[in-house]
XYZ file of C-alpha atoms in Angstrom:
75
model
C -10.158 -96.408 -64.980
C -6.790 -96.217 -63.347
C -4.399 -93.473 -62.406
C -1.754 -93.697 -65.092
C 1.493 -91.885 -65.677
C 0.688 -88.951 -67.939
C 2.797 -87.377 -70.649
C 2.273 -83.733 -69.745
C 5.193 -81.452 -69.065
C 5.929 -80.117 -65.606
C 4.634 -76.715 -66.619
C 1.068 -78.025 -66.470
C 1.251 -78.560 -62.686
C -1.764 -80.825 -63.025
C -0.126 -83.972 -61.693
C -0.795 -82.752 -58.160
C -4.502 -82.163 -58.758
C -6.398 -84.193 -56.135
C -9.223 -85.401 -58.382
C -7.639 -86.235 -61.702
C -7.434 -89.197 -64.022
C -6.050 -90.063 -67.424
C -7.563 -92.307 -70.074
C -5.655 -93.594 -73.093
C -7.640 -94.519 -76.188
C -5.230 -95.832 -78.785
C -2.863 -92.999 -79.665
C -4.904 -90.349 -77.827
C -5.047 -89.282 -74.176
C -7.888 -87.644 -72.279
C -6.886 -86.041 -68.984
C -9.645 -84.836 -66.612
C -9.116 -82.712 -63.499
C -10.545 -79.837 -61.511
C -9.539 -76.479 -62.926
C -7.633 -74.377 -60.408
C -5.899 -71.971 -62.798
C -6.891 -68.330 -62.843
C -8.311 -67.312 -66.221
C -7.609 -63.732 -67.312
C -10.268 -63.749 -70.007
C -14.036 -64.141 -70.122
C -14.969 -67.818 -69.805
C -18.181 -69.242 -71.234
C -20.229 -70.600 -68.285
C -21.059 -73.928 -69.987
C -18.199 -74.958 -72.295
C -15.038 -73.158 -73.305
C -12.482 -74.477 -75.812
C -8.901 -73.267 -76.075
C -5.545 -74.487 -77.267
C -3.424 -76.120 -74.612
C -0.155 -74.900 -73.164
C 1.833 -77.494 -75.097
C 1.592 -77.960 -78.858
C -1.066 -80.434 -79.962
C -3.275 -80.119 -76.883
C -6.906 -79.020 -76.829
C -8.501 -77.901 -73.565
C -12.196 -78.077 -72.786
C -13.466 -76.297 -69.680
C -16.869 -77.564 -68.506
C -19.014 -75.447 -66.185
C -15.929 -73.370 -65.238
C -14.945 -76.271 -63.011
C -13.728 -79.339 -64.924
C -10.759 -79.195 -67.254
C -10.518 -81.864 -69.960
C -7.320 -81.995 -72.003
C -7.166 -83.932 -75.269
C -3.693 -84.800 -76.552
C -1.695 -87.312 -78.517
C -0.129 -90.042 -76.389
C 3.664 -90.120 -76.166
C 4.986 -93.632 -75.700
């Protein structure tokens, strides 16, 4: 896996995450990073799903630590 240029907007502020990577599978992208955002709602300790900041994104929070974002690739 390589560090690739991702298609997320600047509002994500995830490009500066120290341990992050992006995987493209056809027309889909999977972006994995450490979660550093403060959550103002109760988070499930194992897995928590939510809609992403941008339209068409799905966020999966694993163990309150790892953030996985599923999105459609923009070429």
